[in-house]
């Protein structure tokens, strides 16, 4: 008899994209769907937190330029996510403070915008496979 390996955190559940920018939403939702990945998109932090609380998602990509999202919201979502399910931060600004905060919260990845969809997909796949501290700045 073989021991079964537990499924990866969030496996089979869609990725939650949190962004108030319609261009960001259109670009990344299309990319995720084209890669046959499930995706839910919301613009408000309270909606995002409820979906995470309900454990309806297997990963979260959050655009911290969203007016309703701050680092405290990111931290709450990270705490609510199933262990091992990644939180990926999208940011239009890169500075050491933002990178340190993302790291302190436990974010799996820190991605600079504008990020080509292929890069974000690759980061998401690596994060879902358990890699952490992924930085994509170029």
Short mmCIF file of N, CA and C in Angstrom, two decimals:
data_model
loop_
_atom_site.label_atom_id
_atom_site.label_comp_id
_atom_site.label_asym_id
_atom_site.label_seq_id
_atom_site.Cartn_x
_atom_site.Cartn_y
_atom_site.Cartn_z
N UNK A 1 0.84 -1.17 0.00
CA UNK A 1 0.00 0.00 0.00
C UNK A 1 0.89 1.24 0.00
N UNK A 2 0.58 2.19 -0.86
CA UNK A 2 1.35 3.42 -0.97
C UNK A 2 0.71 4.51 -0.13
N UNK A 3 1.54 5.28 0.53
CA UNK A 3 1.02 6.45 1.25
C UNK A 3 0.75 7.54 0.23
N UNK A 4 -0.38 8.17 0.35
CA UNK A 4 -0.69 9.22 -0.61
C UNK A 4 -0.11 10.54 -0.13
N UNK A 5 0.27 11.34 -1.10
CA UNK A 5 0.80 12.66 -0.81
C UNK A 5 -0.37 13.63 -0.77
N UNK A 6 -0.46 14.46 0.26
CA UNK A 6 -1.57 15.40 0.29
C UNK A 6 -1.47 16.37 -0.89
N UNK A 7 -2.62 16.80 -1.42
CA UNK A 7 -2.58 17.72 -2.54
C UNK A 7 -1.95 19.04 -2.13
N UNK A 8 -1.36 19.72 -3.10
CA UNK A 8 -0.77 21.02 -2.83
C UNK A 8 -1.86 21.98 -2.36
N UNK A 9 -1.46 22.93 -1.54
CA UNK A 9 -2.41 23.89 -1.01
C UNK A 9 -3.14 24.60 -2.15
N UNK A 10 -4.45 24.64 -2.04
CA UNK A 10 -5.24 25.37 -3.02
C UNK A 10 -5.38 24.69 -4.36
N UNK A 11 -4.85 23.49 -4.51
CA UNK A 11 -4.90 22.81 -5.80
C UNK A 11 -6.34 22.66 -6.26
N UNK A 12 -6.59 23.03 -7.49
CA UNK A 12 -7.92 22.92 -8.06
C UNK A 12 -8.80 24.13 -7.78
N UNK A 13 -8.37 25.00 -6.91
CA UNK A 13 -9.15 26.21 -6.62
C UNK A 13 -8.63 27.36 -7.48
N UNK A 14 -9.50 28.28 -7.84
CA UNK A 14 -9.07 29.38 -8.70
C UNK A 14 -8.14 30.36 -7.99
N UNK A 15 -7.47 31.14 -8.80
CA UNK A 15 -6.64 32.23 -8.31
C UNK A 15 -7.51 33.47 -8.19
N UNK A 16 -7.35 34.20 -7.11
CA UNK A 16 -8.05 35.45 -6.90
C UNK A 16 -7.15 36.59 -7.33
N UNK A 17 -7.63 37.43 -8.24
CA UNK A 17 -6.92 38.63 -8.68
C UNK A 17 -7.63 39.83 -8.07
N UNK A 18 -6.90 40.61 -7.29
CA UNK A 18 -7.48 41.78 -6.62
C UNK A 18 -6.84 43.03 -7.23
N UNK A 19 -7.63 43.73 -8.04
CA UNK A 19 -7.14 44.96 -8.67
C UNK A 19 -8.32 45.83 -9.07
N UNK A 20 -8.16 47.12 -8.89
CA UNK A 20 -9.18 48.08 -9.32
C UNK A 20 -8.87 48.63 -10.70
N UNK A 21 -7.75 48.23 -11.28
CA UNK A 21 -7.33 48.73 -12.59
C UNK A 21 -7.89 47.81 -13.67
N UNK A 22 -8.82 48.30 -14.49
CA UNK A 22 -9.43 47.44 -15.50
C UNK A 22 -8.43 46.88 -16.51
N UNK A 23 -7.37 47.62 -16.80
CA UNK A 23 -6.36 47.12 -17.74
C UNK A 23 -5.60 45.94 -17.14
N UNK A 24 -5.26 46.03 -15.86
CA UNK A 24 -4.58 44.94 -15.17
C UNK A 24 -5.49 43.72 -15.14
N UNK A 25 -6.75 43.93 -14.79
CA UNK A 25 -7.71 42.83 -14.72
C UNK A 25 -7.85 42.16 -16.07
N UNK A 26 -8.09 42.94 -17.12
CA UNK A 26 -8.27 42.36 -18.46
C UNK A 26 -7.06 41.55 -18.89
N UNK A 27 -5.88 42.12 -18.72
CA UNK A 27 -4.64 41.47 -19.15
C UNK A 27 -4.42 40.14 -18.44
N UNK A 28 -4.50 40.15 -17.11
CA UNK A 28 -4.14 38.96 -16.35
C UNK A 28 -5.27 37.92 -16.31
N UNK A 29 -6.52 38.35 -16.31
CA UNK A 29 -7.62 37.39 -16.37
C UNK A 29 -7.56 36.62 -17.69
N UNK A 30 -7.34 37.33 -18.78
CA UNK A 30 -7.22 36.67 -20.08
C UNK A 30 -6.06 35.68 -20.08
N UNK A 31 -4.92 36.09 -19.53
CA UNK A 31 -3.74 35.21 -19.49
C UNK A 31 -4.01 33.96 -18.65
N UNK A 32 -4.61 34.13 -17.49
CA UNK A 32 -4.89 32.98 -16.63
C UNK A 32 -5.89 32.03 -17.28
N UNK A 33 -6.92 32.59 -17.88
CA UNK A 33 -7.92 31.74 -18.55
C UNK A 33 -7.32 31.04 -19.77
N UNK A 34 -6.45 31.74 -20.50
CA UNK A 34 -5.80 31.13 -21.67
C UNK A 34 -4.91 29.97 -21.25
N UNK A 35 -4.37 30.05 -20.03
CA UNK A 35 -3.53 28.97 -19.49
C UNK A 35 -4.38 27.90 -18.80
N UNK A 36 -5.68 28.00 -18.99
CA UNK A 36 -6.63 27.05 -18.40
C UNK A 36 -6.58 27.04 -16.87
N UNK A 37 -6.36 28.21 -16.32
CA UNK A 37 -6.38 28.37 -14.87
C UNK A 37 -7.65 29.11 -14.49
N UNK A 38 -8.29 28.66 -13.43
CA UNK A 38 -9.47 29.37 -12.95
C UNK A 38 -9.06 30.69 -12.33
N UNK A 39 -9.89 31.69 -12.49
CA UNK A 39 -9.59 33.01 -11.92
C UNK A 39 -10.88 33.70 -11.51
N UNK A 40 -10.82 34.36 -10.38
CA UNK A 40 -11.89 35.23 -9.90
C UNK A 40 -11.25 36.60 -9.75
N UNK A 41 -11.95 37.63 -10.22
CA UNK A 41 -11.42 38.98 -10.13
C UNK A 41 -12.37 39.86 -9.33
N UNK A 42 -11.81 40.57 -8.36
CA UNK A 42 -12.58 41.53 -7.58
C UNK A 42 -11.75 42.80 -7.44
N UNK A 43 -12.44 43.91 -7.19
CA UNK A 43 -11.71 45.16 -7.03
C UNK A 43 -11.67 45.63 -5.58
N UNK A 44 -12.57 45.14 -4.77
CA UNK A 44 -12.66 45.62 -3.38
C UNK A 44 -12.01 44.65 -2.40
N UNK A 45 -11.31 45.21 -1.44
CA UNK A 45 -10.60 44.41 -0.45
C UNK A 45 -11.55 43.56 0.38
N UNK A 46 -12.72 44.09 0.73
CA UNK A 46 -13.64 43.32 1.57
C UNK A 46 -14.16 42.08 0.84
N UNK A 47 -14.43 42.21 -0.45
CA UNK A 47 -14.84 41.04 -1.24
C UNK A 47 -13.71 40.00 -1.29
N UNK A 48 -12.49 40.49 -1.49
CA UNK A 48 -11.33 39.60 -1.56
C UNK A 48 -11.15 38.86 -0.24
N UNK A 49 -11.22 39.58 0.86
CA UNK A 49 -11.03 38.95 2.16
C UNK A 49 -12.10 37.89 2.42
N UNK A 50 -13.34 38.15 2.00
CA UNK A 50 -14.41 37.17 2.21
C UNK A 50 -14.14 35.90 1.40
N UNK A 51 -13.71 36.03 0.17
CA UNK A 51 -13.39 34.86 -0.65
C UNK A 51 -12.25 34.06 -0.04
N UNK A 52 -11.25 34.75 0.48
CA UNK A 52 -10.13 34.06 1.12
C UNK A 52 -10.61 33.39 2.41
N UNK A 53 -11.43 34.10 3.17
CA UNK A 53 -11.97 33.55 4.42
C UNK A 53 -12.77 32.27 4.15
N UNK A 54 -13.51 32.26 3.06
CA UNK A 54 -14.32 31.09 2.70
C UNK A 54 -13.48 29.97 2.10
N UNK A 55 -12.19 30.21 1.94
CA UNK A 55 -11.24 29.27 1.33
C UNK A 55 -11.73 28.85 -0.06
N UNK A 56 -12.22 29.85 -0.79
CA UNK A 56 -12.71 29.62 -2.15
C UNK A 56 -11.60 29.73 -3.18
N UNK A 57 -10.41 30.15 -2.76
CA UNK A 57 -9.32 30.38 -3.71
C UNK A 57 -8.06 29.63 -3.28
N UNK A 58 -7.23 29.32 -4.28
CA UNK A 58 -5.99 28.60 -4.00
C UNK A 58 -4.75 29.45 -4.05
N UNK A 59 -4.90 30.69 -4.52
CA UNK A 59 -3.79 31.65 -4.58
C UNK A 59 -4.40 33.04 -4.72
N UNK A 60 -3.65 34.04 -4.30
CA UNK A 60 -4.11 35.43 -4.42
C UNK A 60 -3.00 36.25 -5.07
N UNK A 61 -3.40 37.02 -6.08
CA UNK A 61 -2.53 38.02 -6.69
C UNK A 61 -3.17 39.35 -6.36
N UNK A 62 -2.44 40.19 -5.63
CA UNK A 62 -3.02 41.46 -5.20
C UNK A 62 -2.19 42.63 -5.71
N UNK A 63 -2.89 43.56 -6.34
CA UNK A 63 -2.29 44.79 -6.85
C UNK A 63 -2.35 45.81 -5.73
N UNK A 64 -1.19 46.10 -5.13
CA UNK A 64 -1.20 47.00 -3.98
C UNK A 64 -1.40 48.46 -4.36
N UNK A 65 -1.55 48.75 -5.65
CA UNK A 65 -1.92 50.10 -6.08
C UNK A 65 -3.42 50.33 -5.93
N UNK A 66 -4.17 49.26 -5.64
CA UNK A 66 -5.61 49.33 -5.46
C UNK A 66 -5.90 50.22 -4.25
N UNK A 67 -6.77 51.23 -4.42
CA UNK A 67 -7.05 52.14 -3.29
C UNK A 67 -7.63 51.44 -2.06
N UNK A 68 -8.31 50.31 -2.25
CA UNK A 68 -8.92 49.65 -1.09
C UNK A 68 -7.98 48.63 -0.44
N UNK A 69 -6.78 48.49 -0.98
CA UNK A 69 -5.84 47.50 -0.46
C UNK A 69 -4.62 48.20 0.13
N UNK A 70 -4.29 47.81 1.33
CA UNK A 70 -3.04 48.28 1.93
C UNK A 70 -2.32 47.06 2.48
N UNK A 71 -1.17 47.28 3.12
CA UNK A 71 -0.39 46.15 3.61
C UNK A 71 -1.12 45.39 4.71
N UNK A 72 -1.97 46.08 5.47
CA UNK A 72 -2.75 45.39 6.51
C UNK A 72 -3.73 44.40 5.87
N UNK A 73 -4.34 44.78 4.77
CA UNK A 73 -5.25 43.88 4.05
C UNK A 73 -4.46 42.68 3.52
N UNK A 74 -3.30 42.93 2.96
CA UNK A 74 -2.45 41.83 2.47
C UNK A 74 -2.12 40.88 3.61
N UNK A 75 -1.78 41.43 4.75
CA UNK A 75 -1.42 40.60 5.91
C UNK A 75 -2.61 39.76 6.35
N UNK A 76 -3.80 40.35 6.42
CA UNK A 76 -4.99 39.59 6.81
C UNK A 76 -5.28 38.46 5.82
N UNK A 77 -5.15 38.76 4.52
CA UNK A 77 -5.39 37.71 3.53
C UNK A 77 -4.36 36.60 3.66
N UNK A 78 -3.10 36.95 3.87
CA UNK A 78 -2.05 35.94 4.04
C UNK A 78 -2.37 35.03 5.24
N UNK A 79 -2.84 35.63 6.33
CA UNK A 79 -3.20 34.86 7.51
C UNK A 79 -4.40 33.96 7.27
N UNK A 80 -5.33 34.39 6.43
CA UNK A 80 -6.55 33.62 6.16
C UNK A 80 -6.33 32.50 5.15
N UNK A 81 -5.33 32.66 4.30
CA UNK A 81 -5.08 31.64 3.27
C UNK A 81 -4.66 30.32 3.91
N UNK A 82 -5.05 29.26 3.25
CA UNK A 82 -4.62 27.93 3.66
C UNK A 82 -3.09 27.90 3.67
N UNK A 83 -2.46 27.24 4.64
CA UNK A 83 -1.00 27.16 4.64
C UNK A 83 -0.48 26.63 3.30
N UNK A 84 0.50 27.31 2.79
CA UNK A 84 1.09 26.91 1.51
C UNK A 84 0.47 27.58 0.30
N UNK A 85 -0.74 28.12 0.44
CA UNK A 85 -1.37 28.83 -0.68
C UNK A 85 -0.69 30.19 -0.82
N UNK A 86 -0.22 30.53 -2.01
CA UNK A 86 0.59 31.74 -2.16
C UNK A 86 -0.20 33.05 -2.27
N UNK A 87 0.41 34.09 -1.73
CA UNK A 87 -0.04 35.46 -1.92
C UNK A 87 1.07 36.15 -2.72
N UNK A 88 0.69 36.69 -3.87
CA UNK A 88 1.65 37.35 -4.76
C UNK A 88 1.28 38.82 -4.82
N UNK A 89 2.26 39.68 -4.61
CA UNK A 89 2.06 41.12 -4.64
C UNK A 89 2.47 41.66 -6.00
N UNK A 90 1.57 42.43 -6.61
CA UNK A 90 1.88 43.19 -7.83
C UNK A 90 2.07 44.64 -7.40
N UNK A 91 3.13 45.26 -7.84
CA UNK A 91 3.36 46.64 -7.44
C UNK A 91 3.95 47.44 -8.59
N UNK A 92 3.57 48.71 -8.65
CA UNK A 92 4.11 49.60 -9.66
C UNK A 92 5.34 50.34 -9.17
N UNK A 93 5.65 50.19 -7.89
CA UNK A 93 6.84 50.84 -7.35
C UNK A 93 7.69 49.82 -6.62
N UNK A 94 8.96 49.98 -6.76
CA UNK A 94 9.90 49.06 -6.13
C UNK A 94 10.76 49.86 -5.18
N UNK A 95 10.67 49.50 -3.93
CA UNK A 95 11.59 50.08 -2.96
C UNK A 95 11.85 49.05 -1.88
N UNK A 96 12.89 49.25 -1.14
CA UNK A 96 13.28 48.25 -0.15
C UNK A 96 12.24 48.09 0.95
N UNK A 97 11.54 49.18 1.31
CA UNK A 97 10.52 49.07 2.36
C UNK A 97 9.37 48.18 1.92
N UNK A 98 8.89 48.39 0.69
CA UNK A 98 7.78 47.57 0.18
C UNK A 98 8.21 46.11 0.09
N UNK A 99 9.40 45.86 -0.37
CA UNK A 99 9.91 44.49 -0.49
C UNK A 99 10.03 43.84 0.89
N UNK A 100 10.50 44.59 1.87
CA UNK A 100 10.64 44.07 3.24
C UNK A 100 9.28 43.75 3.84
N UNK A 101 8.30 44.65 3.63
CA UNK A 101 6.96 44.43 4.17
C UNK A 101 6.35 43.17 3.55
N UNK A 102 6.47 43.03 2.23
CA UNK A 102 5.94 41.84 1.55
C UNK A 102 6.59 40.59 2.11
N UNK A 103 7.88 40.65 2.33
CA UNK A 103 8.61 39.51 2.89
C UNK A 103 8.15 39.21 4.32
N UNK A 104 8.00 40.25 5.13
CA UNK A 104 7.57 40.07 6.52
C UNK A 104 6.17 39.45 6.61
N UNK A 105 5.31 39.81 5.69
CA UNK A 105 3.94 39.28 5.67
C UNK A 105 3.94 37.81 5.28
N UNK A 106 4.94 37.41 4.51
CA UNK A 106 4.98 36.02 4.05
C UNK A 106 4.51 35.85 2.62
N UNK A 107 4.59 36.92 1.85
CA UNK A 107 4.20 36.83 0.44
C UNK A 107 5.15 35.89 -0.29
N UNK A 108 4.60 35.13 -1.20
CA UNK A 108 5.41 34.19 -1.97
C UNK A 108 6.23 34.90 -3.03
N UNK A 109 5.69 35.99 -3.55
CA UNK A 109 6.37 36.67 -4.67
C UNK A 109 6.05 38.15 -4.66
N UNK A 110 6.95 38.88 -5.26
CA UNK A 110 6.89 40.34 -5.37
C UNK A 110 7.15 40.65 -6.84
N UNK A 111 6.14 41.11 -7.57
CA UNK A 111 6.24 41.28 -9.02
C UNK A 111 6.03 42.74 -9.39
N UNK A 112 6.96 43.30 -10.14
CA UNK A 112 6.87 44.68 -10.58
C UNK A 112 5.96 44.78 -11.80
N UNK A 113 5.08 45.78 -11.79
CA UNK A 113 4.25 46.07 -12.96
C UNK A 113 5.00 47.10 -13.82
N UNK A 114 4.79 47.09 -15.08
CA UNK A 114 3.96 46.14 -15.81
C UNK A 114 4.73 44.84 -16.03
N UNK A 115 4.12 43.75 -15.67
CA UNK A 115 4.73 42.43 -15.86
C UNK A 115 4.04 41.75 -17.03
N UNK A 116 4.81 41.27 -17.99
CA UNK A 116 4.17 40.53 -19.07
C UNK A 116 3.39 39.35 -18.49
N UNK A 117 2.25 39.03 -19.07
CA UNK A 117 1.43 37.94 -18.54
C UNK A 117 2.19 36.63 -18.39
N UNK A 118 3.10 36.35 -19.32
CA UNK A 118 3.87 35.10 -19.24
C UNK A 118 4.71 35.07 -17.97
N UNK A 119 5.26 36.20 -17.58
CA UNK A 119 6.08 36.27 -16.37
C UNK A 119 5.22 36.03 -15.13
N UNK A 120 4.05 36.69 -15.09
CA UNK A 120 3.17 36.49 -13.94
C UNK A 120 2.70 35.04 -13.85
N UNK A 121 2.38 34.43 -14.98
CA UNK A 121 1.98 33.01 -14.99
C UNK A 121 3.10 32.12 -14.46
N UNK A 122 4.33 32.39 -14.90
CA UNK A 122 5.47 31.59 -14.44
C UNK A 122 5.67 31.75 -12.94
N UNK A 123 5.55 32.97 -12.44
CA UNK A 123 5.68 33.22 -11.00
C UNK A 123 4.58 32.49 -10.24
N UNK A 124 3.34 32.57 -10.75
CA UNK A 124 2.23 31.90 -10.09
C UNK A 124 2.44 30.39 -10.05
N UNK A 125 2.88 29.82 -11.14
CA UNK A 125 3.12 28.37 -11.17
C UNK A 125 4.21 27.97 -10.18
N UNK A 126 5.29 28.76 -10.12
CA UNK A 126 6.37 28.47 -9.17
C UNK A 126 5.87 28.60 -7.73
N UNK A 127 5.07 29.64 -7.47
CA UNK A 127 4.55 29.85 -6.12
C UNK A 127 3.59 28.74 -5.72
N UNK A 128 2.75 28.32 -6.65
CA UNK A 128 1.82 27.21 -6.34
C UNK A 128 2.57 25.90 -6.12
N UNK A 129 3.76 25.78 -6.69
CA UNK A 129 4.58 24.58 -6.49
C UNK A 129 5.35 24.63 -5.17
N UNK A 130 5.21 25.74 -4.45
CA UNK A 130 5.83 25.83 -3.14
C UNK A 130 7.04 26.73 -3.05
N UNK A 131 7.48 27.30 -4.17
CA UNK A 131 8.63 28.21 -4.10
C UNK A 131 8.20 29.51 -3.42
N UNK A 132 9.12 30.08 -2.70
CA UNK A 132 8.86 31.34 -2.00
C UNK A 132 9.99 32.32 -2.28
N UNK A 133 9.74 33.57 -1.91
CA UNK A 133 10.72 34.64 -2.08
C UNK A 133 11.09 34.82 -3.54
N UNK A 134 10.09 34.75 -4.39
CA UNK A 134 10.28 34.97 -5.83
C UNK A 134 10.19 36.47 -6.07
N UNK A 135 11.21 37.03 -6.65
CA UNK A 135 11.22 38.46 -6.98
C UNK A 135 11.32 38.59 -8.48
N UNK A 136 10.37 39.29 -9.08
CA UNK A 136 10.40 39.51 -10.52
C UNK A 136 10.33 41.01 -10.76
N UNK A 137 11.48 41.59 -11.00
CA UNK A 137 11.57 43.05 -11.11
C UNK A 137 11.80 43.56 -12.52
N UNK A 138 12.21 42.68 -13.45
CA UNK A 138 12.50 43.21 -14.78
C UNK A 138 11.51 42.73 -15.80
#
